[in-house]
PDB file of N, CA, C and O in Angstrom:
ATOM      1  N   UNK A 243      73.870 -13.077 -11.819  1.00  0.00           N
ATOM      2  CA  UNK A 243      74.355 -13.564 -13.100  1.00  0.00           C
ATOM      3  C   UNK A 243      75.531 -12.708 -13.576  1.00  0.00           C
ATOM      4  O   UNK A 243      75.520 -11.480 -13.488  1.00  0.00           O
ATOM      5  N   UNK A 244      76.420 -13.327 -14.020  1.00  0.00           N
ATOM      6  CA  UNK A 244      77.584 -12.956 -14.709  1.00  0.00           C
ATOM      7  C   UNK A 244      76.906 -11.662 -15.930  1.00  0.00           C
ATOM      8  O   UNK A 244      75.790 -11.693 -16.447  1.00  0.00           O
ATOM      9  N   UNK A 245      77.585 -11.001 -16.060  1.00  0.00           N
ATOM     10  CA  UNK A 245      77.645  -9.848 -17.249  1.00  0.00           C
ATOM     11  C   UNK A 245      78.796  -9.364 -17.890  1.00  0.00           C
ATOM     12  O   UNK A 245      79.502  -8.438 -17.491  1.00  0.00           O
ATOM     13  N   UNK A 246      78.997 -10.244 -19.217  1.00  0.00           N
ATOM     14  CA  UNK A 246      80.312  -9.499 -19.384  1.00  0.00           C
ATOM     15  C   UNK A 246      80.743  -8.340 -20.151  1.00  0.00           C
ATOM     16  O   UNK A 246      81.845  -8.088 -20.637  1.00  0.00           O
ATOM     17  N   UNK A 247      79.556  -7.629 -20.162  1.00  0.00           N
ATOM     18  CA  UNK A 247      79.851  -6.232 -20.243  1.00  0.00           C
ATOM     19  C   UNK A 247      80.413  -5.094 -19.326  1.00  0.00           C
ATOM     20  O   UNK A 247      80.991  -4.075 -19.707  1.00  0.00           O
ATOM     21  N   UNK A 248      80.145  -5.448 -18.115  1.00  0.00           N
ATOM     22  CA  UNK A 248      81.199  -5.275 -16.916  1.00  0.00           C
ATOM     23  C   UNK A 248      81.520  -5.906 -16.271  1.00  0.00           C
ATOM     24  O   UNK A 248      81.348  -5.413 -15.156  1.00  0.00           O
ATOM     25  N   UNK A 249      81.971  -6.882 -16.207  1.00  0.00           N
ATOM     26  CA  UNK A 249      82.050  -7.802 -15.019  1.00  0.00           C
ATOM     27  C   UNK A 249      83.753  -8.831 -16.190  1.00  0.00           C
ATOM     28  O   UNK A 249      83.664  -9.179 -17.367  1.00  0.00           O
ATOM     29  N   UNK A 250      84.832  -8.986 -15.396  1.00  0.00           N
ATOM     30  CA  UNK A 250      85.779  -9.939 -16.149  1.00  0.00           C
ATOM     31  C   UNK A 250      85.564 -11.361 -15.952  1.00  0.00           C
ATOM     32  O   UNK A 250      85.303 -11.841 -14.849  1.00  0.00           O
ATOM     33  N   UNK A 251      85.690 -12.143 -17.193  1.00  0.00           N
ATOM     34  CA  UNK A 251      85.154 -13.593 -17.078  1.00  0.00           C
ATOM     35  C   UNK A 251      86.373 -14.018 -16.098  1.00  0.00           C
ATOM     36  O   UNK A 251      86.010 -14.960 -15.394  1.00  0.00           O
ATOM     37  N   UNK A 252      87.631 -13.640 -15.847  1.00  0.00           N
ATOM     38  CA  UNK A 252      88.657 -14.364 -15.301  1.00  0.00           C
ATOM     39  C   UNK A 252      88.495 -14.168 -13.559  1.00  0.00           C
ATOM     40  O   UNK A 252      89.105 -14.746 -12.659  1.00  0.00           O
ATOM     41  N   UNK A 253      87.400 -13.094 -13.490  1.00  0.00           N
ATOM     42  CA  UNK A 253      87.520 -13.137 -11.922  1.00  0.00           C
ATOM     43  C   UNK A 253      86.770 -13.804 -11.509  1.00  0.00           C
ATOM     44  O   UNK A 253      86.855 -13.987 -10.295  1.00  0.00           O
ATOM     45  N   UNK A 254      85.565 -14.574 -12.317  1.00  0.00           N
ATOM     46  CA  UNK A 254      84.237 -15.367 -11.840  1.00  0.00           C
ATOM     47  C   UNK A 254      84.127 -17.002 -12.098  1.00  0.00           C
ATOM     48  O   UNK A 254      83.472 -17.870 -11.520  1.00  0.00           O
ATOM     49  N   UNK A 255      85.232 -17.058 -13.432  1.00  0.00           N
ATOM     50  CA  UNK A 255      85.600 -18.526 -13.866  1.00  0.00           C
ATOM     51  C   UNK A 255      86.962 -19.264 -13.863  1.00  0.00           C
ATOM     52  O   UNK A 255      88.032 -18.851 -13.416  1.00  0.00           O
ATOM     53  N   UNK A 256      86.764 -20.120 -14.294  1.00  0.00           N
ATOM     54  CA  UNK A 256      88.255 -20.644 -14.241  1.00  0.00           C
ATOM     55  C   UNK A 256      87.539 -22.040 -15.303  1.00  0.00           C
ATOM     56  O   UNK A 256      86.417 -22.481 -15.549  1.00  0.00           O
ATOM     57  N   UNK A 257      88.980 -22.348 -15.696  1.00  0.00           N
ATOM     58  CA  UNK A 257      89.130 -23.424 -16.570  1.00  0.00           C
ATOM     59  C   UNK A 257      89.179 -24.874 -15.361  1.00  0.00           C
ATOM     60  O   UNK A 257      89.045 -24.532 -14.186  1.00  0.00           O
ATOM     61  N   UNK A 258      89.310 -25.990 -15.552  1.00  0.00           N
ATOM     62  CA  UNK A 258      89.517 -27.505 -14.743  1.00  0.00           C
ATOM     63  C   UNK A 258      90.479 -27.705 -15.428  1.00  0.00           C
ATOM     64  O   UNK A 258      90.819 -27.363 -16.561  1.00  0.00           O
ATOM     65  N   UNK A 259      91.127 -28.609 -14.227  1.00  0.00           N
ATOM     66  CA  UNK A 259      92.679 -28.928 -14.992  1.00  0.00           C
ATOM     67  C   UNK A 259      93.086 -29.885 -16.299  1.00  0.00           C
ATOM     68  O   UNK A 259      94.190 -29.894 -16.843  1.00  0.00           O
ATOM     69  N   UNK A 260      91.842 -30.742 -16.693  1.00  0.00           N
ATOM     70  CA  UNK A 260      91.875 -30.792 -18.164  1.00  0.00           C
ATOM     71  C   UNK A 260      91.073 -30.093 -19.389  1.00  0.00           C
ATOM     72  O   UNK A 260      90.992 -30.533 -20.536  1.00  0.00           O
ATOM     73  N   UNK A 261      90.464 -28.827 -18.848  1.00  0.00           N
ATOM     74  CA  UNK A 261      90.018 -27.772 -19.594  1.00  0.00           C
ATOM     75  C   UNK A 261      88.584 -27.828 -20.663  1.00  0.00           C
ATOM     76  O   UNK A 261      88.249 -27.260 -21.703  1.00  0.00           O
ATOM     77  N   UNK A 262      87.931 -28.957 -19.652  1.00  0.00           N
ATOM     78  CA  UNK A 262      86.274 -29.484 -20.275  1.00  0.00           C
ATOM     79  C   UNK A 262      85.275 -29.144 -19.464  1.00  0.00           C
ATOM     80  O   UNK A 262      84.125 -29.479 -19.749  1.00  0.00           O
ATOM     81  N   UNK A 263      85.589 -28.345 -18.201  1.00  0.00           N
ATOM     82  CA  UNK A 263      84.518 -27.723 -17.190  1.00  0.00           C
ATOM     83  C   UNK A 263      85.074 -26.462 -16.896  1.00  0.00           C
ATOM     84  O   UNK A 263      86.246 -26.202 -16.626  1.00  0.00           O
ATOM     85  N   UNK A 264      83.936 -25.580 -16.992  1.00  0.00           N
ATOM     86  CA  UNK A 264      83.683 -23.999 -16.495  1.00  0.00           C
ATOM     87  C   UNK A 264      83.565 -24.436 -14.990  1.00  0.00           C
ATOM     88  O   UNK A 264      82.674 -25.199 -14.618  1.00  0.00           O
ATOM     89  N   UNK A 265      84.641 -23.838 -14.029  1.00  0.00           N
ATOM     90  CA  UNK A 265      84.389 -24.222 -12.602  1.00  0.00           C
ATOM     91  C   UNK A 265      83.754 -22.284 -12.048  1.00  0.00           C
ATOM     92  O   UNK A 265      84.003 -21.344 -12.803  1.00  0.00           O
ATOM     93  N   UNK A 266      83.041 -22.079 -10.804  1.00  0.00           N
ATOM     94  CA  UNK A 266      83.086 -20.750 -10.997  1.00  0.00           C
ATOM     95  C   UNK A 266      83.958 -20.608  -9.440  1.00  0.00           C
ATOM     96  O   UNK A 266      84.084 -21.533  -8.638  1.00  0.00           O
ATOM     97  N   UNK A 267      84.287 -19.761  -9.340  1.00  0.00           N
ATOM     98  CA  UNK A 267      85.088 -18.919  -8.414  1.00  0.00           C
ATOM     99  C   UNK A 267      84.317 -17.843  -7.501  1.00  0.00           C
ATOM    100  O   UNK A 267      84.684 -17.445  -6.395  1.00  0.00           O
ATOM    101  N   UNK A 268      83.474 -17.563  -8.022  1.00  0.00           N
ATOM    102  CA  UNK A 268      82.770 -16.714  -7.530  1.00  0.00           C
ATOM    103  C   UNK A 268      81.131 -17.532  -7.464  1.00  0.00           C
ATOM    104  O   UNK A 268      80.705 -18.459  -8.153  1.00  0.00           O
ATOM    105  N   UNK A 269      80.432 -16.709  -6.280  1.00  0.00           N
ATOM    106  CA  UNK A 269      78.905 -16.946  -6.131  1.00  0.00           C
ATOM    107  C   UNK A 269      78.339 -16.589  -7.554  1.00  0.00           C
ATOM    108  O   UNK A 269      77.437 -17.324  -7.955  1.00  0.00           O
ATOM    109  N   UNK A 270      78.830 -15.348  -8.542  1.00  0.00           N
ATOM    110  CA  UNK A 270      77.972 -15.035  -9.375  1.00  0.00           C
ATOM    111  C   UNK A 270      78.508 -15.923 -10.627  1.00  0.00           C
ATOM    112  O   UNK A 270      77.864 -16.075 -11.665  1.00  0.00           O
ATOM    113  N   UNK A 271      79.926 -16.545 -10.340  1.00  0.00           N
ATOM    114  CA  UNK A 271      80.372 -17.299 -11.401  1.00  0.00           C
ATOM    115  C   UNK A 271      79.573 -18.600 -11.670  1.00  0.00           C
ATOM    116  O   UNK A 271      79.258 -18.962 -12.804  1.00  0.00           O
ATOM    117  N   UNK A 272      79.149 -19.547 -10.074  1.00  0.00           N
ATOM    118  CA  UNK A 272      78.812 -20.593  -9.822  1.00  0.00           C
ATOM    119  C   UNK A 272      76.936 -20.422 -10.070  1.00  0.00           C
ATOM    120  O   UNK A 272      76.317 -21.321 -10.640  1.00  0.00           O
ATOM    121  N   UNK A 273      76.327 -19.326  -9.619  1.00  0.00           N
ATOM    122  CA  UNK A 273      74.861 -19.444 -10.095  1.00  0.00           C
ATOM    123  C   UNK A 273      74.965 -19.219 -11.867  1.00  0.00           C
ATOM    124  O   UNK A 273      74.532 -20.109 -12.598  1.00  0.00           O
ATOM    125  N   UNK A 274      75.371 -18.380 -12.253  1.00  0.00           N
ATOM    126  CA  UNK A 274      75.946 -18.333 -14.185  1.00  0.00           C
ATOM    127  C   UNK A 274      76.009 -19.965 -14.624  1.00  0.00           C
ATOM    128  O   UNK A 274      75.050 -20.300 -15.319  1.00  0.00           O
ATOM    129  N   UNK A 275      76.788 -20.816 -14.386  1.00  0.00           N
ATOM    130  CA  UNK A 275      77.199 -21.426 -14.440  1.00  0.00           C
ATOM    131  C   UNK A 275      75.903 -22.822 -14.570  1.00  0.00           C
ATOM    132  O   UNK A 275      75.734 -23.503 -15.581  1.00  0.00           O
ATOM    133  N   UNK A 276      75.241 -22.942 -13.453  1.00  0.00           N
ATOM    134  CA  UNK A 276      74.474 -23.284 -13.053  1.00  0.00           C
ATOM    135  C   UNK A 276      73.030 -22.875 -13.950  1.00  0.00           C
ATOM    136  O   UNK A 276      72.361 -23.806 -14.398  1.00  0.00           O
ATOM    137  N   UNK A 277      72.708 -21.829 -14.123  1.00  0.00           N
ATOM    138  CA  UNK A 277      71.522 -21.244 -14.585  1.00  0.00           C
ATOM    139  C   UNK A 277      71.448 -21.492 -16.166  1.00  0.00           C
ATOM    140  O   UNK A 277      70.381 -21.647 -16.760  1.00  0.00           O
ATOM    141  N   UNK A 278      72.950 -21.515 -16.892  1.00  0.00           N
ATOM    142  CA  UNK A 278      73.217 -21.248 -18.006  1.00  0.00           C
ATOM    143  C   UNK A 278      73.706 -23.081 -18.790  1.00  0.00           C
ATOM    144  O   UNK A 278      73.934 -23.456 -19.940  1.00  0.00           O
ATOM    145  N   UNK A 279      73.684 -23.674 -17.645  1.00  0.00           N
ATOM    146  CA  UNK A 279      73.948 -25.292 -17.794  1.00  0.00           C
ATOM    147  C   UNK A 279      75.185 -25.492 -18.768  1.00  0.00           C
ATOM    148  O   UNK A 279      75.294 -26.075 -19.847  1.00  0.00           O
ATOM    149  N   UNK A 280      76.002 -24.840 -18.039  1.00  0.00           N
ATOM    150  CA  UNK A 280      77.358 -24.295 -18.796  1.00  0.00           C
ATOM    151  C   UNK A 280      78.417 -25.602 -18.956  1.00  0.00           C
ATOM    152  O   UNK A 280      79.470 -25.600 -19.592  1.00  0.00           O
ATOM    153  N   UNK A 281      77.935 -26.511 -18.332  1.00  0.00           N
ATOM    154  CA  UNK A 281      78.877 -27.824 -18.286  1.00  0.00           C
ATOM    155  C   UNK A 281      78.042 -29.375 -18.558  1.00  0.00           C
ATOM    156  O   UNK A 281      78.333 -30.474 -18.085  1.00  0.00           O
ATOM    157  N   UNK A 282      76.880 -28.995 -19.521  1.00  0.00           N
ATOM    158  CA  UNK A 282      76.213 -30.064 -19.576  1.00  0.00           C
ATOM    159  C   UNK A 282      77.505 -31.468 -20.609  1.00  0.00           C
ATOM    160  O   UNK A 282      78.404 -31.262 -21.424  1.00  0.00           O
ATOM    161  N   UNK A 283      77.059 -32.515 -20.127  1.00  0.00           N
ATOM    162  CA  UNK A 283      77.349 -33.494 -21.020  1.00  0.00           C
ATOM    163  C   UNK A 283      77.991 -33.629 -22.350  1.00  0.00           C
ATOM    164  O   UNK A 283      79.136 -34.061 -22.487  1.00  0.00           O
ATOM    165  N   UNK A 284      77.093 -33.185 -23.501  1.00  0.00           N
ATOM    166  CA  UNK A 284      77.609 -32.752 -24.472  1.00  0.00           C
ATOM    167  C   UNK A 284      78.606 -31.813 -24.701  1.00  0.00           C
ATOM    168  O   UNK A 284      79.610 -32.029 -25.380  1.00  0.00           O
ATOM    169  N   UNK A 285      78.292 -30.604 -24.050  1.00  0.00           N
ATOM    170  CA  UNK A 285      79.301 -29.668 -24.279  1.00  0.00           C
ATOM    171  C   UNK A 285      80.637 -29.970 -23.811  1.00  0.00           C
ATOM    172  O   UNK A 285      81.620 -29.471 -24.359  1.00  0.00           O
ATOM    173  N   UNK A 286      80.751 -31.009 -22.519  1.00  0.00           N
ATOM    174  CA  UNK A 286      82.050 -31.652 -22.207  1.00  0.00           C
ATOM    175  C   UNK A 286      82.766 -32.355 -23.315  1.00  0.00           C
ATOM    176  O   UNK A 286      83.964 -32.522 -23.539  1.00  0.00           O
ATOM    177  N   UNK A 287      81.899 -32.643 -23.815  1.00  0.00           N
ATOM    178  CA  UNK A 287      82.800 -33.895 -25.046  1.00  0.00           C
ATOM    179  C   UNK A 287      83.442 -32.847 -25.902  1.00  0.00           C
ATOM    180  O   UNK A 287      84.640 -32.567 -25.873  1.00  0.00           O
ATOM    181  N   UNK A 288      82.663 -32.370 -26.559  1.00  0.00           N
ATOM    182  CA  UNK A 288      83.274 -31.274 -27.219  1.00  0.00           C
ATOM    183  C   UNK A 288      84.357 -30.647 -27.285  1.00  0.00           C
ATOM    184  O   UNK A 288      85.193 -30.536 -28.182  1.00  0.00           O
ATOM    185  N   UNK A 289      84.234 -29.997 -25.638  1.00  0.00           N
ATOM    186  CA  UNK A 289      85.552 -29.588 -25.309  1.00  0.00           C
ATOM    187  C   UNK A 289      86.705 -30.492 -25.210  1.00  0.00           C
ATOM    188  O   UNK A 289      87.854 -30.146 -25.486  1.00  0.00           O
ATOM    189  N   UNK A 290      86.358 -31.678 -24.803  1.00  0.00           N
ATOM    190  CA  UNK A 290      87.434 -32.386 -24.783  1.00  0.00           C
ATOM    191  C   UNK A 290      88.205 -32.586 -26.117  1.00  0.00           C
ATOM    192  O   UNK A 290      89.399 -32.289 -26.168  1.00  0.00           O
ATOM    193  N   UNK A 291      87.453 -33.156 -27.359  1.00  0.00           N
ATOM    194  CA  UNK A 291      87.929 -32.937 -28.516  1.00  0.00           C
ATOM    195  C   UNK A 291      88.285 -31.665 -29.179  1.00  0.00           C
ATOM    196  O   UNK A 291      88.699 -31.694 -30.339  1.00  0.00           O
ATOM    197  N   UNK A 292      88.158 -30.548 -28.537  1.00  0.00           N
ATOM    198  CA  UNK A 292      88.403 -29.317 -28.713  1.00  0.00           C
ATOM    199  C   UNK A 292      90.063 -28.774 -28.124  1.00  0.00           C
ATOM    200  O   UNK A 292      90.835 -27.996 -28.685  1.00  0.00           O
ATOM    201  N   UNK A 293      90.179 -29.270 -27.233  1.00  0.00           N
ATOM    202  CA  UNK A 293      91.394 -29.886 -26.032  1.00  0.00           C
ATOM    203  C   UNK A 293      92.545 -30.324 -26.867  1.00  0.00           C
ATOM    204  O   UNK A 293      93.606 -29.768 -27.148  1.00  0.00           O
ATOM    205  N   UNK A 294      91.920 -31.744 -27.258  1.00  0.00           N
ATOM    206  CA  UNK A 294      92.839 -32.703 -27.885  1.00  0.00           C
ATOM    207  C   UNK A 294      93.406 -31.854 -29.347  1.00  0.00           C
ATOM    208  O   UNK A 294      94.531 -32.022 -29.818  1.00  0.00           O
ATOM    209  N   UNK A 295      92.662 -31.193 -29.755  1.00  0.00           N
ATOM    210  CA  UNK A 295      93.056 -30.287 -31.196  1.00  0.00           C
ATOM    211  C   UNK A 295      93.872 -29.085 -30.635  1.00  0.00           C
ATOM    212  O   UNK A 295      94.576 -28.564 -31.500  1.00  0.00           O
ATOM    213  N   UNK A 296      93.952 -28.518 -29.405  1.00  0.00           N
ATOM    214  CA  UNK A 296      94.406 -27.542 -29.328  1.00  0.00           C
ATOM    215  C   UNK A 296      93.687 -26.595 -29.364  1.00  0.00           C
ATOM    216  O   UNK A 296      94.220 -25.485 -29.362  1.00  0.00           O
ATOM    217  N   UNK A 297      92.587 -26.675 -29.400  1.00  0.00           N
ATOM    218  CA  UNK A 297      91.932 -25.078 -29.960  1.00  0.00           C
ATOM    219  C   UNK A 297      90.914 -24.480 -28.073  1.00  0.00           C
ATOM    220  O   UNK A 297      90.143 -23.534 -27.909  1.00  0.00           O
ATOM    221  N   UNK A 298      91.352 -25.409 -27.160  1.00  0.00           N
ATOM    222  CA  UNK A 298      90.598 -25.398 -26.300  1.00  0.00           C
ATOM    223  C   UNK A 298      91.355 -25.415 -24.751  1.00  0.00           C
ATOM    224  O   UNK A 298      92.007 -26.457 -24.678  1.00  0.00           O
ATOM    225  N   UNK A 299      91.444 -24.848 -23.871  1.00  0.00           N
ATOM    226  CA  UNK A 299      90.508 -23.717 -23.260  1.00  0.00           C
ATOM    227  C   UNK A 299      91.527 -22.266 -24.008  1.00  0.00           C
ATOM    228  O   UNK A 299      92.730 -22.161 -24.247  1.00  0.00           O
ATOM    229  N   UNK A 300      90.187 -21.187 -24.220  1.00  0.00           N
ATOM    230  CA  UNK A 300      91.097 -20.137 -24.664  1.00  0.00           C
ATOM    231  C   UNK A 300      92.157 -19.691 -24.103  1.00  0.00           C
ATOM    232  O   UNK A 300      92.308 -19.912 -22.901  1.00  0.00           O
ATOM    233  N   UNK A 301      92.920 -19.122 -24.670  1.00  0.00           N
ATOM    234  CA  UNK A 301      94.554 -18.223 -24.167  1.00  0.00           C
ATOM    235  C   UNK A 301      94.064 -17.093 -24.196  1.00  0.00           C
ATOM    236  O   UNK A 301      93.645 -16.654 -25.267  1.00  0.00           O
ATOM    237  N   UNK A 302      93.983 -16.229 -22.859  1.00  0.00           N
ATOM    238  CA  UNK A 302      93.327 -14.719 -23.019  1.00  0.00           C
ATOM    239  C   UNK A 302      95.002 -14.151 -22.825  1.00  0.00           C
ATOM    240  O   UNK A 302      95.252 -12.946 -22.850  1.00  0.00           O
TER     241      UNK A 302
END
């Protein structure tokens, strides 16, 4: 599992190219991901309208 107390979210995740799915990059990104149901349904919509406002995927 991901920890981001040491571990950087940018080396384990990544954004999708319209910015409504957590893809992982890594084994520990993709079980996180997975365990944490990081891309369910709902939370897609969200983001998408989150997207469309601008406020979505963050700018680190």
């Amino acid at each position: 599992m991901f920890n981001p107390r040491c571990q950087n979210w940018n080396d384990h995740f990544t954004w999708s190219e319209d910015g409504t799915t957590v893809e992982g990059l890594t084994a520990i990104g993709r079980s996180t991901i997975l365990a944490l149901h990081m891309n369910r349904a709902i939370i897609r919509v969200a983001r998408k309208r989150w997207v469309s406002s601008g406020w979505h995927p963050p700018k680190d």
